[in-house]
Tab-separated table of N, CA and C in Angstrom:
chain	number	residue	atom	x	y	z
A	1	MET	N	92.806	92.828	70.740
A	1	MET	CA	93.478	92.163	71.843
A	1	MET	C	94.467	91.147	71.270
A	2	ALA	N	95.560	90.983	71.952
A	2	ALA	CA	96.609	90.072	71.495
A	2	ALA	C	96.127	88.618	71.535
A	3	TYR	N	96.618	87.841	70.606
A	3	TYR	CA	96.235	86.429	70.471
A	3	TYR	C	96.458	85.658	71.769
A	4	TYR	N	97.627	85.859	72.373
A	4	TYR	CA	97.958	85.086	73.572
A	4	TYR	C	97.066	85.457	74.750
A	5	LEU	N	96.530	86.662	74.774
A	5	LEU	CA	95.609	87.040	75.846
A	5	LEU	C	94.205	86.494	75.599
A	6	THR	N	93.819	86.463	74.347
A	6	THR	CA	92.491	85.971	73.991
A	6	THR	C	92.337	84.494	74.306
A	7	TYR	N	93.355	83.715	74.010
A	7	TYR	CA	93.269	82.261	74.147
A	7	TYR	C	94.026	81.699	75.346
A	8	ARG	N	94.374	82.549	76.299
A	8	ARG	CA	95.068	82.098	77.511
A	8	ARG	C	94.148	81.188	78.324
A	9	PRO	N	94.656	80.074	78.842
A	9	PRO	CA	93.821	79.190	79.674
A	9	PRO	C	93.316	79.938	80.909
A	10	LYS	N	92.084	79.688	81.274
A	10	LYS	CA	91.476	80.366	82.419
A	10	LYS	C	91.222	79.425	83.598
A	11	ARG	N	91.233	78.121	83.369
A	11	ARG	CA	90.973	77.128	84.414
A	11	ARG	C	92.040	76.041	84.336
A	12	ILE	N	92.190	75.299	85.417
A	12	ILE	CA	93.194	74.231	85.458
A	12	ILE	C	92.952	73.230	84.340
A	13	LYS	N	91.696	72.877	84.112
A	13	LYS	CA	91.409	71.879	83.076
A	13	LYS	C	91.730	72.380	81.670
A	14	ASP	N	91.938	73.696	81.491
A	14	ASP	CA	92.289	74.250	80.183
A	14	ASP	C	93.791	74.184	79.896
A	15	LEU	N	94.600	73.901	80.916
A	15	LEU	CA	96.051	73.835	80.716
A	15	LEU	C	96.408	72.662	79.813
A	16	ASP	N	97.422	72.851	79.002
A	16	ASP	CA	97.786	71.877	77.982
A	16	ASP	C	98.557	70.674	78.526
A	17	LEU	N	99.438	70.901	79.479
A	17	LEU	CA	100.298	69.833	79.977
A	17	LEU	C	99.628	69.061	81.114
A	18	ALA	N	99.464	67.762	80.929
A	18	ALA	CA	98.787	66.917	81.919
A	18	ALA	C	99.514	66.930	83.262
A	19	GLN	N	100.833	66.926	83.231
A	19	GLN	CA	101.607	66.907	84.476
A	19	GLN	C	101.347	68.179	85.290
A	20	VAL	N	101.254	69.308	84.624
A	20	VAL	CA	100.984	70.572	85.317
A	20	VAL	C	99.567	70.561	85.885
A	21	ARG	N	98.610	70.092	85.109
A	21	ARG	CA	97.222	69.991	85.585
A	21	ARG	C	97.145	69.133	86.839
A	22	GLU	N	97.786	67.978	86.796
A	22	GLU	CA	97.758	67.061	87.941
A	22	GLU	C	98.431	67.671	89.165
A	23	SER	N	99.572	68.318	88.963
A	23	SER	CA	100.302	68.927	90.085
A	23	SER	C	99.485	70.033	90.745
A	24	LEU	N	98.907	70.926	89.941
A	24	LEU	CA	98.123	72.024	90.503
A	24	LEU	C	96.871	71.508	91.208
A	25	THR	N	96.236	70.511	90.645
A	25	THR	CA	95.053	69.925	91.271
A	25	THR	C	95.413	69.303	92.614
A	26	GLU	N	96.540	68.608	92.661
A	26	GLU	CA	97.001	67.986	93.905
A	26	GLU	C	97.343	69.040	94.954
A	27	ILE	N	98.016	70.105	94.539
A	27	ILE	CA	98.401	71.177	95.463
A	27	ILE	C	97.162	71.848	96.043
A	28	LEU	N	96.193	72.149	95.195
A	28	LEU	CA	94.989	72.830	95.660
A	28	LEU	C	94.106	71.924	96.515
A	29	GLY	N	94.239	70.629	96.355
A	29	GLY	CA	93.463	69.688	97.151
A	29	GLY	C	94.068	69.397	98.511
A	30	ALA	N	95.306	69.814	98.721
A	30	ALA	CA	95.992	69.562	99.990
A	30	ALA	C	95.449	70.476	101.093
A	31	LYS	N	95.715	70.087	102.351
A	31	LYS	CA	95.268	70.900	103.489
A	31	LYS	C	95.955	72.260	103.503
A	32	GLU	N	97.249	72.252	103.280
A	32	GLU	CA	98.017	73.492	103.313
A	32	GLU	C	98.652	73.743	101.958
A	33	ILE	N	98.630	75.002	101.552
A	33	ILE	CA	99.234	75.392	100.279
A	33	ILE	C	100.625	75.945	100.578
A	34	PRO	N	101.641	75.556	99.807
A	34	PRO	CA	102.999	76.061	100.034
A	34	PRO	C	103.056	77.596	99.979
A	35	HIS	N	104.052	78.163	100.628
A	35	HIS	CA	104.206	79.614	100.688
A	35	HIS	C	104.760	80.203	99.401
A	36	ALA	N	105.475	79.414	98.629
A	36	ALA	CA	106.093	79.930	97.406
A	36	ALA	C	106.097	78.856	96.321
A	37	PHE	N	106.115	79.317	95.085
A	37	PHE	CA	106.169	78.431	93.924
A	37	PHE	C	107.243	78.942	92.978
A	38	LEU	N	107.864	78.032	92.257
A	38	LEU	CA	108.847	78.399	91.247
A	38	LEU	C	108.423	77.754	89.935
A	39	PHE	N	108.013	78.591	88.995
A	39	PHE	CA	107.629	78.115	87.671
A	39	PHE	C	108.810	78.364	86.745
A	40	SER	N	109.315	77.317	86.122
A	40	SER	CA	110.458	77.481	85.225
A	40	SER	C	110.241	76.679	83.957
A	41	GLY	N	110.924	77.098	82.905
A	41	GLY	CA	110.816	76.409	81.626
A	41	GLY	C	110.958	77.392	80.483
A	42	PRO	N	110.995	76.877	79.267
A	42	PRO	CA	111.147	77.747	78.101
A	42	PRO	C	109.888	78.583	77.846
A	43	LYS	N	110.036	79.592	77.003
A	43	LYS	CA	108.916	80.452	76.637
A	43	LYS	C	107.777	79.631	76.052
A	44	GLY	N	106.564	80.038	76.371
A	44	GLY	CA	105.398	79.421	75.763
A	44	GLY	C	104.938	78.115	76.370
A	45	THR	N	105.425	77.782	77.562
A	45	THR	CA	105.041	76.502	78.167
A	45	THR	C	103.936	76.633	79.214
A	46	GLY	N	103.440	77.853	79.445
A	46	GLY	CA	102.318	78.040	80.357
A	46	GLY	C	102.670	78.450	81.770
A	47	LYS	N	103.863	78.983	81.973
A	47	LYS	CA	104.265	79.378	83.325
A	47	LYS	C	103.365	80.487	83.869
A	48	THR	N	103.194	81.541	83.106
A	48	THR	CA	102.380	82.667	83.552
A	48	THR	C	100.921	82.265	83.687
A	49	SER	N	100.421	81.520	82.737
A	49	SER	CA	99.025	81.066	82.805
A	49	SER	C	98.805	80.203	84.039
A	50	SER	N	99.727	79.305	84.318
A	50	SER	CA	99.618	78.443	85.500
A	50	SER	C	99.639	79.274	86.779
A	51	ALA	N	100.522	80.257	86.836
A	51	ALA	CA	100.619	81.109	88.020
A	51	ALA	C	99.342	81.922	88.212
A	52	ARG	N	98.777	82.435	87.136
A	52	ARG	CA	97.532	83.205	87.230
A	52	ARG	C	96.375	82.334	87.706
A	53	ILE	N	96.288	81.122	87.161
A	53	ILE	CA	95.228	80.196	87.558
A	53	ILE	C	95.377	79.826	89.031
A	54	LEU	N	96.596	79.560	89.466
A	54	LEU	CA	96.850	79.211	90.863
A	54	LEU	C	96.496	80.379	91.783
A	55	ALA	N	96.898	81.590	91.414
A	55	ALA	CA	96.590	82.768	92.226
A	55	ALA	C	95.081	82.976	92.335
A	56	LYS	N	94.384	82.807	91.234
A	56	LYS	CA	92.928	82.963	91.253
A	56	LYS	C	92.279	81.905	92.147
A	57	ALA	N	92.817	80.708	92.129
A	57	ALA	CA	92.252	79.617	92.927
A	57	ALA	C	92.422	79.841	94.429
A	58	VAL	N	93.465	80.553	94.822
A	58	VAL	CA	93.680	80.816	96.250
A	58	VAL	C	93.243	82.231	96.631
A	59	ASN	N	92.435	82.847	95.777
A	59	ASN	CA	91.800	84.149	96.023
A	59	ASN	C	92.746	85.335	96.078
A	60	CYS	N	93.781	85.329	95.310
A	60	CYS	CA	94.614	86.511	95.178
A	60	CYS	C	94.020	87.367	94.057
A	61	PRO	N	94.041	88.683	94.184
A	61	PRO	CA	93.480	89.544	93.120
A	61	PRO	C	94.288	89.499	91.847
């Protein structure tokens, strides 16, 4: 298995960037979750991992 798949963060607390952790925690704690998200930034900053964690938290397959 590829290195990046083996060590990909699986939970919000596993994310490396504190600002992203805080933002996702705040969003998930709100009454209503926004309809869309835009993850942007350079390669390797956790965009896909953050999106996967968020999707899992709101029960998307």
